[in-house]
Amino acid sequence: MKKIVLIFVAVMMMAFSSVCMAADGGDLNKDQKVAETFISGITTEKVPYDKLVANIDNGLKKNFDAKAYDALKNEVKTKFGDLKESKFYSFERYNNQDKVTYLTSFSQENVVAIVFIFDKNNKLVEFGLLPIQQNQQAQESAQQ
């Protein structure tokens, strides 16, 4: 009898946990793929402009042409240096938009947040690179 109750409890726990799982996993995966392609595009020469704009909204494409893409790559290289590390940080879902944030580390800038805004069709509509200044105490404790 104890085995039957134990099996019943285990089955109910698995059924309940499957109901509670996140339903946004597919959108997050698509958004992350676009974001990682974008990060690779602005930090290396591996991603051509045509591949990058395949997942960009038409409104952003107007302001972000091939010249702007090259200018952004040059600006990132001069301001931040070479990319050392890039890690996914957060995913936030709003009514009609998703916000994906990556924390990156460059040779000249320790922490830079790259924020991506996507529409409901998983098209990139806005992005921003935000250097994050750490206070001296936090840096010293991280080094210890």
GROMACS .gro file of N, CA and C in nm:
model
  432
    1MET      N    1   0.082  -0.120   0.000
    1MET     CA    2   0.000   0.000   0.000
    1MET      C    3   0.087   0.126   0.000
    2LYS      N    4   0.196   0.125   0.078
    2LYS     CA    5   0.283   0.240   0.084
    2LYS      C    6   0.346   0.269  -0.053
    3LYS      N    7   0.378   0.163  -0.126
    3LYS     CA    8   0.438   0.180  -0.258
    3LYS      C    9   0.339   0.245  -0.355
    4ILE      N   10   0.214   0.208  -0.346
    4ILE     CA   11   0.112   0.265  -0.434
    4ILE      C   12   0.093   0.414  -0.404
    5VAL      N   13   0.088   0.449  -0.277
    5VAL     CA   14   0.074   0.589  -0.238
    5VAL      C   15   0.196   0.669  -0.283
    6LEU      N   16   0.314   0.611  -0.265
    6LEU     CA   17   0.438   0.677  -0.305
    6LEU      C   18   0.443   0.699  -0.457
    7ILE      N   19   0.402   0.600  -0.533
    7ILE     CA   20   0.398   0.614  -0.679
    7ILE      C   21   0.295   0.719  -0.719
    8PHE      N   22   0.180   0.719  -0.655
    8PHE     CA   23   0.076   0.818  -0.685
    8PHE      C   24   0.126   0.960  -0.656
    9VAL      N   25   0.193   0.979  -0.544
    9VAL     CA   26   0.246   1.111  -0.508
    9VAL      C   27   0.351   1.154  -0.608
   10ALA      N   28   0.439   1.062  -0.649
   10ALA     CA   29   0.544   1.095  -0.746
   10ALA      C   30   0.483   1.136  -0.881
   11VAL      N   31   0.381   1.064  -0.927
   11VAL     CA   32   0.316   1.096  -1.054
   11VAL      C   33   0.247   1.232  -1.046
   12MET      N   34   0.182   1.261  -0.936
   12MET     CA   35   0.115   1.389  -0.920
   12MET      C   36   0.216   1.504  -0.915
   13MET      N   37   0.329   1.483  -0.850
   13MET     CA   38   0.432   1.587  -0.845
   13MET      C   39   0.486   1.616  -0.985
   14MET      N   40   0.508   1.513  -1.064
   14MET     CA   41   0.559   1.534  -1.200
   14MET      C   42   0.455   1.604  -1.286
   15ALA      N   43   0.328   1.567  -1.270
   15ALA     CA   44   0.223   1.632  -1.347
   15ALA      C   45   0.209   1.778  -1.310
   16PHE      N   46   0.216   1.808  -1.182
   16PHE     CA   47   0.206   1.947  -1.137
   16PHE      C   48   0.326   2.029  -1.183
   17SER      N   49   0.445   1.972  -1.179
   17SER     CA   50   0.564   2.048  -1.220
   17SER      C   51   0.562   2.077  -1.370
   18SER      N   52   0.506   1.988  -1.450
   18SER     CA   53   0.499   2.015  -1.594
   18SER      C   54   0.403   2.129  -1.624
   19VAL      N   55   0.300   2.147  -1.542
   19VAL     CA   56   0.206   2.257  -1.560
   19VAL      C   57   0.274   2.390  -1.526
   20CYS      N   58   0.366   2.388  -1.430
   20CYS     CA   59   0.431   2.510  -1.383
   20CYS      C   60   0.551   2.552  -1.466
   21MET      N   61   0.590   2.476  -1.564
   21MET     CA   62   0.708   2.510  -1.643
   21MET      C   63   0.682   2.635  -1.727
   22ALA      N   64   0.789   2.707  -1.758
   22ALA     CA   65   0.779   2.832  -1.835
   22ALA      C   66   0.733   2.803  -1.978
   23ALA      N   67   0.641   2.883  -2.026
   23ALA     CA   68   0.590   2.866  -2.161
   23ALA      C   69   0.663   2.954  -2.261
   24ASP      N   70   0.754   3.039  -2.213
   24ASP     CA   71   0.824   3.132  -2.302
   24ASP      C   72   0.958   3.080  -2.350
   25GLY      N   73   0.986   2.955  -2.328
   25GLY     CA   74   1.116   2.900  -2.363
   25GLY      C   75   1.150   2.912  -2.511
   26GLY      N   76   1.054   2.890  -2.598
   26GLY     CA   77   1.080   2.901  -2.742
   26GLY      C   78   1.115   3.043  -2.784
   27ASP      N   79   1.044   3.140  -2.730
   27ASP     CA   80   1.073   3.281  -2.761
   27ASP      C   81   1.209   3.322  -2.706
   28LEU      N   82   1.241   3.276  -2.587
   28LEU     CA   83   1.370   3.308  -2.528
   28LEU      C   84   1.483   3.252  -2.613
   29ASN      N   85   1.467   3.129  -2.660
   29ASN     CA   86   1.571   3.069  -2.744
   29ASN      C   87   1.591   3.147  -2.873
   30LYS      N   88   1.483   3.191  -2.935
   30LYS     CA   89   1.493   3.270  -3.058
   30LYS      C   90   1.560   3.405  -3.032
   31ASP      N   91   1.518   3.470  -2.923
   31ASP     CA   92   1.576   3.600  -2.888
   31ASP      C   93   1.725   3.587  -2.857
   32GLN      N   94   1.762   3.481  -2.786
   32GLN     CA   95   1.903   3.461  -2.751
   32GLN      C   96   1.987   3.437  -2.876
   33LYS      N   97   1.934   3.364  -2.971
   33LYS     CA   98   2.009   3.337  -3.094
   33LYS      C   99   2.036   3.467  -3.170
   34VAL      N  100   1.936   3.554  -3.179
   34VAL     CA  101   1.953   3.684  -3.245
   34VAL      C  102   2.053   3.770  -3.169
   35ALA      N  103   2.040   3.772  -3.036
   35ALA     CA  104   2.129   3.854  -2.953
   35ALA      C  105   2.274   3.807  -2.965
   36GLU      N  106   2.295   3.677  -2.963
   36GLU     CA  107   2.431   3.624  -2.973
   36GLU      C  108   2.491   3.650  -3.111
   37THR      N  109   2.409   3.644  -3.215
   37THR     CA  110   2.455   3.678  -3.350
   37THR      C  111   2.494   3.825  -3.355
   38PHE      N  112   2.414   3.910  -3.292
   38PHE     CA  113   2.442   4.054  -3.289
   38PHE      C  114   2.573   4.083  -3.215
   39ILE      N  115   2.590   4.021  -3.100
   39ILE     CA  116   2.713   4.041  -3.023
   39ILE      C  117   2.835   3.994  -3.103
   40SER      N  118   2.822   3.881  -3.166
   40SER     CA  119   2.931   3.831  -3.250
   40SER      C  120   2.956   3.926  -3.367
   41GLY      N  121   2.851   3.982  -3.421
   41GLY     CA  122   2.863   4.073  -3.534
   41GLY      C  123   2.935   4.203  -3.501
   42ILE      N  124   2.909   4.257  -3.383
   42ILE     CA  125   2.972   4.385  -3.349
   42ILE      C  126   3.111   4.369  -3.288
   43THR      N  127   3.149   4.246  -3.255
   43THR     CA  128   3.280   4.226  -3.192
   43THR      C  129   3.378   4.149  -3.281
   44THR      N  130   3.330   4.092  -3.392
   44THR     CA  131   3.418   4.018  -3.482
   44THR      C  132   3.383   4.055  -3.626
   45GLU      N  133   3.455   3.999  -3.718
   45GLU     CA  134   3.426   4.020  -3.860
   45GLU      C  135   3.351   3.901  -3.919
   46LYS      N  136   3.302   3.811  -3.837
   46LYS     CA  137   3.243   3.685  -3.883
   46LYS      C  138   3.100   3.698  -3.935
   47VAL      N  139   3.028   3.800  -3.893
   47VAL     CA  140   2.885   3.812  -3.927
   47VAL      C  141   2.866   3.923  -4.028
   48PRO      N  142   2.828   3.888  -4.151
   48PRO     CA  143   2.802   3.993  -4.250
   48PRO      C  144   2.672   4.068  -4.219
   49TYR      N  145   2.662   4.188  -4.273
   49TYR     CA  146   2.545   4.273  -4.246
   49TYR      C  147   2.415   4.204  -4.287
   50ASP      N  148   2.415   4.134  -4.401
   50ASP     CA  149   2.293   4.069  -4.449
   50ASP      C  150   2.240   3.965  -4.350
   51LYS      N  151   2.330   3.892  -4.289
   51LYS     CA  152   2.288   3.792  -4.191
   51LYS      C  153   2.235   3.858  -4.064
   52LEU      N  154   2.296   3.968  -4.026
   52LEU     CA  155   2.256   4.038  -3.905
   52LEU      C  156   2.115   4.098  -3.918
   53VAL      N  157   2.085   4.160  -4.031
   53VAL     CA  158   1.957   4.230  -4.045
   53VAL      C  159   1.840   4.137  -4.077
   54ALA      N  160   1.867   4.009  -4.092
   54ALA     CA  161   1.758   3.915  -4.119
   54ALA      C  162   1.656   3.912  -4.006
   55ASN      N  163   1.699   3.941  -3.885
   55ASN     CA  164   1.610   3.937  -3.768
   55ASN      C  165   1.589   4.073  -3.704
   56ILE      N  166   1.603   4.179  -3.783
   56ILE     CA  167   1.583   4.314  -3.733
   56ILE      C  168   1.454   4.371  -3.790
   57ASP      N  169   1.380   4.441  -3.706
   57ASP     CA  170   1.255   4.505  -3.746
   57ASP      C  171   1.281   4.613  -3.852
   58ASN      N  172   1.184   4.634  -3.940
   58ASN     CA  173   1.199   4.731  -4.049
   58ASN      C  174   1.224   4.873  -3.997
   59GLY      N  175   1.166   4.910  -3.885
   59GLY     CA  176   1.189   5.043  -3.829
   59GLY      C  177   1.334   5.064  -3.789
   60LEU      N  178   1.397   4.962  -3.733
   60LEU     CA  179   1.537   4.971  -3.695
   60LEU      C  180   1.628   4.964  -3.817
   61LYS      N  181   1.586   4.889  -3.919
   61LYS     CA  182   1.667   4.877  -4.041
   61LYS      C  183   1.688   5.012  -4.108
   62LYS      N  184   1.588   5.101  -4.098
   62LYS     CA  185   1.600   5.233  -4.160
   62LYS      C  186   1.718   5.311  -4.103
   63ASN      N  187   1.739   5.300  -3.971
   63ASN     CA  188   1.846   5.375  -3.905
   63ASN      C  189   1.975   5.296  -3.893
   64PHE      N  190   1.969   5.167  -3.915
   64PHE     CA  191   2.084   5.081  -3.894
   64PHE      C  192   2.122   5.012  -4.025
   65ASP      N  193   2.181   5.090  -4.114
   65ASP     CA  194   2.224   5.035  -4.243
   65ASP      C  195   2.367   4.982  -4.232
   66ALA      N  196   2.425   4.941  -4.345
   66ALA     CA  197   2.559   4.882  -4.345
   66ALA      C  198   2.664   4.980  -4.293
   67LYS      N  199   2.648   5.109  -4.325
   67LYS     CA  200   2.742   5.210  -4.275
   67LYS      C  201   2.734   5.222  -4.123
   68ALA      N  202   2.613   5.225  -4.071
   68ALA     CA  203   2.593   5.235  -3.926
   68ALA      C  204   2.647   5.109  -3.856
   69TYR      N  205   2.631   4.995  -3.919
   69TYR     CA  206   2.683   4.869  -3.865
   69TYR      C  207   2.836   4.874  -3.853
   70ASP      N  208   2.902   4.918  -3.959
   70ASP     CA  209   3.049   4.930  -3.956
   70ASP      C  210   3.094   5.035  -3.853
   71ALA      N  211   3.020   5.145  -3.845
   71ALA     CA  212   3.054   5.249  -3.747
   71ALA      C  213   3.040   5.197  -3.604
   72LEU      N  214   2.935   5.119  -3.579
   72LEU     CA  215   2.915   5.061  -3.446
   72LEU      C  216   3.028   4.964  -3.412
   73LYS      N  217   3.067   4.881  -3.507
   73LYS     CA  218   3.177   4.788  -3.483
   73LYS      C  219   3.305   4.864  -3.448
   74ASN      N  220   3.334   4.971  -3.522
   74ASN     CA  221   3.454   5.052  -3.494
   74ASN      C  222   3.446   5.119  -3.357
   75GLU      N  223   3.327   5.170  -3.323
   75GLU     CA  224   3.308   5.236  -3.194
   75GLU      C  225   3.326   5.138  -3.079
   76VAL      N  226   3.271   5.019  -3.093
   76VAL     CA  227   3.286   4.917  -2.989
   76VAL      C  228   3.433   4.881  -2.972
   77LYS      N  229   3.502   4.866  -3.083
   77LYS     CA  230   3.644   4.829  -3.078
   77LYS      C  231   3.727   4.938  -3.010
   78THR      N  232   3.701   5.065  -3.043
   78THR     CA  233   3.781   5.174  -2.984
   78THR      C  234   3.744   5.203  -2.839
   79LYS      N  235   3.613   5.201  -2.806
   79LYS     CA  236   3.569   5.234  -2.671
   79LYS      C  237   3.590   5.120  -2.571
   80PHE      N  238   3.558   4.998  -2.615
   80PHE     CA  239   3.557   4.885  -2.523
   80PHE      C  240   3.673   4.788  -2.543
   81GLY      N  241   3.728   4.781  -2.664
   81GLY     CA  242   3.836   4.688  -2.691
   81GLY      C  243   3.784   4.554  -2.742
   82ASP      N  244   3.859   4.450  -2.715
   82ASP     CA  245   3.823   4.315  -2.761
   82ASP      C  246   3.730   4.247  -2.661
   83LEU      N  247   3.635   4.170  -2.712
   83LEU     CA  248   3.542   4.097  -2.627
   83LEU      C  249   3.616   3.983  -2.557
   84LYS      N  250   3.603   3.979  -2.425
   84LYS     CA  251   3.664   3.870  -2.348
   84LYS      C  252   3.560   3.765  -2.311
   85GLU      N  253   3.439   3.811  -2.272
   85GLU     CA  254   3.338   3.718  -2.223
   85GLU      C  255   3.199   3.777  -2.244
   86SER      N  256   3.103   3.690  -2.269
   86SER     CA  257   2.964   3.731  -2.286
   86SER      C  258   2.875   3.627  -2.219
   87LYS      N  259   2.787   3.674  -2.129
   87LYS     CA  260   2.698   3.582  -2.058
   87LYS      C  261   2.556   3.635  -2.058
   88PHE      N  262   2.461   3.545  -2.078
   88PHE     CA  263   2.320   3.578  -2.067
   88PHE      C  264   2.290   3.618  -1.923
   89TYR      N  265   2.213   3.728  -1.906
   89TYR     CA  266   2.183   3.776  -1.772
   89TYR      C  267   2.034   3.766  -1.738
   90SER      N  268   1.947   3.821  -1.826
   90SER     CA  269   1.806   3.820  -1.790
   90SER      C  270   1.715   3.823  -1.913
   91PHE      N  271   1.592   3.776  -1.891
   91PHE     CA  272   1.486   3.779  -1.990
   91PHE      C  273   1.363   3.834  -1.920
   92GLU      N  274   1.305   3.939  -1.977
   92GLU     CA  275   1.184   3.999  -1.920
   92GLU      C  276   1.079   4.007  -2.030
   93ARG      N  277   0.959   3.968  -1.996
   93ARG     CA  278   0.850   3.971  -2.092
   93ARG      C  279   0.751   4.079  -2.050
   94TYR      N  280   0.721   4.167  -2.145
   94TYR     CA  281   0.619   4.270  -2.124
   94TYR      C  282   0.502   4.237  -2.215
   95ASN      N  283   0.402   4.326  -2.225
   95ASN     CA  284   0.284   4.296  -2.306
   95ASN      C  285   0.318   4.264  -2.451
   96ASN      N  286   0.390   4.353  -2.517
   96ASN     CA  287   0.420   4.333  -2.659
   96ASN      C  288   0.568   4.325  -2.689
   97GLN      N  289   0.651   4.319  -2.586
   97GLN     CA  290   0.795   4.320  -2.608
   97GLN      C  291   0.865   4.227  -2.511
   98ASP      N  292   0.982   4.182  -2.554
   98ASP     CA  293   1.071   4.104  -2.469
   98ASP      C  294   1.201   4.182  -2.454
   99LYS      N  295   1.259   4.175  -2.336
   99LYS     CA  296   1.387   4.242  -2.310
   99LYS      C  297   1.487   4.135  -2.269
  100VAL      N  298   1.596   4.127  -2.345
  100VAL     CA  299   1.702   4.031  -2.317
  100VAL      C  300   1.828   4.110  -2.285
  101THR      N  301   1.895   4.073  -2.176
  101THR     CA  302   2.015   4.143  -2.134
  101THR      C  303   2.132   4.046  -2.124
  102TYR      N  304   2.244   4.088  -2.179
  102TYR     CA  305   2.369   4.013  -2.168
  102TYR      C  306   2.469   4.100  -2.094
  103LEU      N  307   2.551   4.039  -2.010
  103LEU     CA  308   2.662   4.108  -1.947
  103LEU      C  309   2.788   4.062  -2.017
  104THR      N  310   2.867   4.158  -2.062
  104THR     CA  311   2.988   4.127  -2.136
  104THR      C  312   3.108   4.192  -2.069
  105SER      N  313   3.223   4.139  -2.103
  105SER     CA  314   3.348   4.194  -2.052
  105SER      C  315   3.441   4.216  -2.171
  106PHE      N  316   3.501   4.335  -2.174
  106PHE     CA  317   3.592   4.372  -2.282
  106PHE      C  318   3.730   4.401  -2.224
  107SER      N  319   3.827   4.414  -2.312
  107SER     CA  320   3.964   4.439  -2.266
  107SER      C  321   3.979   4.577  -2.202
  108GLN      N  322   3.901   4.676  -2.245
  108GLN     CA  323   3.913   4.811  -2.189
  108GLN      C  324   3.800   4.847  -2.093
  109GLU      N  325   3.698   4.767  -2.087
  109GLU     CA  326   3.581   4.794  -2.001
  109GLU      C  327   3.542   4.664  -1.933
  110ASN      N  328   3.539   4.664  -1.800
  110ASN     CA  329   3.515   4.540  -1.727
  110ASN      C  330   3.376   4.483  -1.748
  111VAL      N  331   3.273   4.565  -1.733
  111VAL     CA  332   3.136   4.516  -1.745
  111VAL      C  333   3.055   4.609  -1.834
  112VAL      N  334   2.996   4.551  -1.939
  112VAL     CA  335   2.908   4.625  -2.029
  112VAL      C  336   2.779   4.544  -2.042
  113ALA      N  337   2.666   4.606  -2.014
  113ALA     CA  338   2.537   4.542  -2.034
  113ALA      C  339   2.492   4.573  -2.176
  114ILE      N  340   2.456   4.468  -2.249
  114ILE     CA  341   2.400   4.486  -2.383
  114ILE      C  342   2.253   4.445  -2.373
  115VAL      N  343   2.165   4.542  -2.396
  115VAL     CA  344   2.022   4.521  -2.380
  115VAL      C  345   1.957   4.517  -2.518
  116PHE      N  346   1.873   4.416  -2.539
  116PHE     CA  347   1.802   4.397  -2.666
  116PHE      C  348   1.652   4.399  -2.638
  117ILE      N  349   1.578   4.472  -2.721
  117ILE     CA  350   1.432   4.475  -2.712
  117ILE      C  351   1.376   4.409  -2.839
  118PHE      N  352   1.289   4.311  -2.821
  118PHE     CA  353   1.228   4.238  -2.932
  118PHE      C  354   1.078   4.261  -2.933
  119ASP      N  355   1.019   4.262  -3.053
  119ASP     CA  356   0.874   4.271  -3.061
  119ASP      C  357   0.813   4.132  -3.046
  120LYS      N  358   0.681   4.122  -3.058
  120LYS     CA  359   0.614   3.994  -3.036
  120LYS      C  360   0.645   3.892  -3.146
  121ASN      N  361   0.704   3.937  -3.258
  121ASN     CA  362   0.743   3.847  -3.366
  121ASN      C  363   0.891   3.809  -3.360
  122ASN      N  364   0.954   3.836  -3.246
  122ASN     CA  365   1.095   3.806  -3.223
  122ASN      C  366   1.188   3.881  -3.318
  123LYS      N  367   1.149   4.001  -3.357
  123LYS     CA  368   1.234   4.088  -3.438
  123LYS      C  369   1.296   4.193  -3.346
  124LEU      N  370   1.424   4.218  -3.364
  124LEU     CA  371   1.496   4.316  -3.284
  124LEU      C  372   1.449   4.456  -3.321
  125VAL      N  373   1.400   4.531  -3.221
  125VAL     CA  374   1.351   4.667  -3.248
  125VAL      C  375   1.441   4.774  -3.188
  126GLU      N  376   1.524   4.738  -3.088
  126GLU     CA  377   1.613   4.836  -3.025
  126GLU      C  378   1.723   4.761  -2.949
  127PHE      N  379   1.837   4.827  -2.936
  127PHE     CA  380   1.947   4.770  -2.859
  127PHE      C  381   2.025   4.884  -2.796
  128GLY      N  382   2.102   4.851  -2.694
  128GLY     CA  383   2.185   4.951  -2.628
  128GLY      C  384   2.303   4.886  -2.559
  129LEU      N  385   2.415   4.954  -2.559
  129LEU     CA  386   2.535   4.910  -2.488
  129LEU      C  387   2.558   5.005  -2.372
  130LEU      N  388   2.556   4.954  -2.251
  130LEU     CA  389   2.564   5.037  -2.132
  130LEU      C  390   2.681   4.994  -2.044
  131PRO      N  391   2.790   5.073  -2.042
  131PRO     CA  392   2.900   5.040  -1.951
  131PRO      C  393   2.855   5.054  -1.806
  132ILE      N  394   2.891   4.957  -1.724
  132ILE     CA  395   2.853   4.958  -1.584
  132ILE      C  396   2.977   4.985  -1.501
  133GLN      N  397   2.970   5.091  -1.423
  133GLN     CA  398   3.082   5.129  -1.338
  133GLN      C  399   3.069   5.057  -1.204
  134GLN      N  400   3.175   4.989  -1.165
  134GLN     CA  401   3.176   4.923  -1.036
  134GLN      C  402   3.249   5.011  -0.936
  135ASN      N  403   3.203   5.009  -0.813
  135ASN     CA  404   3.274   5.089  -0.713
  135ASN      C  405   3.403   5.019  -0.672
  136GLN      N  406   3.494   5.092  -0.614
  136GLN     CA  407   3.628   5.041  -0.583
  136GLN      C  408   3.624   4.926  -0.482
  137GLN      N  409   3.535   4.932  -0.383
  137GLN     CA  410   3.526   4.826  -0.283
  137GLN      C  411   3.484   4.694  -0.346
  138ALA      N  412   3.388   4.698  -0.437
  138ALA     CA  413   3.340   4.577  -0.502
  138ALA      C  414   3.451   4.514  -0.586
  139GLN      N  415   3.530   4.596  -0.654
  139GLN     CA  416   3.640   4.545  -0.734
  139GLN      C  417   3.747   4.481  -0.646
  140GLU      N  418   3.779   4.543  -0.533
  140GLU     CA  419   3.880   4.489  -0.444
  140GLU      C  420   3.834   4.357  -0.382
  141SER      N  421   3.707   4.349  -0.341
  141SER     CA  422   3.658   4.224  -0.282
  141SER      C  423   3.648   4.114  -0.386
  142ALA      N  424   3.621   4.149  -0.512
  142ALA     CA  425   3.615   4.048  -0.618
  142ALA      C  426   3.753   3.994  -0.649
  143GLN      N  427   3.855   4.076  -0.634
  143GLN     CA  428   3.992   4.033  -0.662
  143GLN      C  429   4.046   3.944  -0.551
  144GLN      N  430   3.993   3.957  -0.430
  144GLN     CA  431   4.041   3.874  -0.318
  144GLN      C  432   3.979   3.742  -0.325
   0.00000   0.00000   0.00000
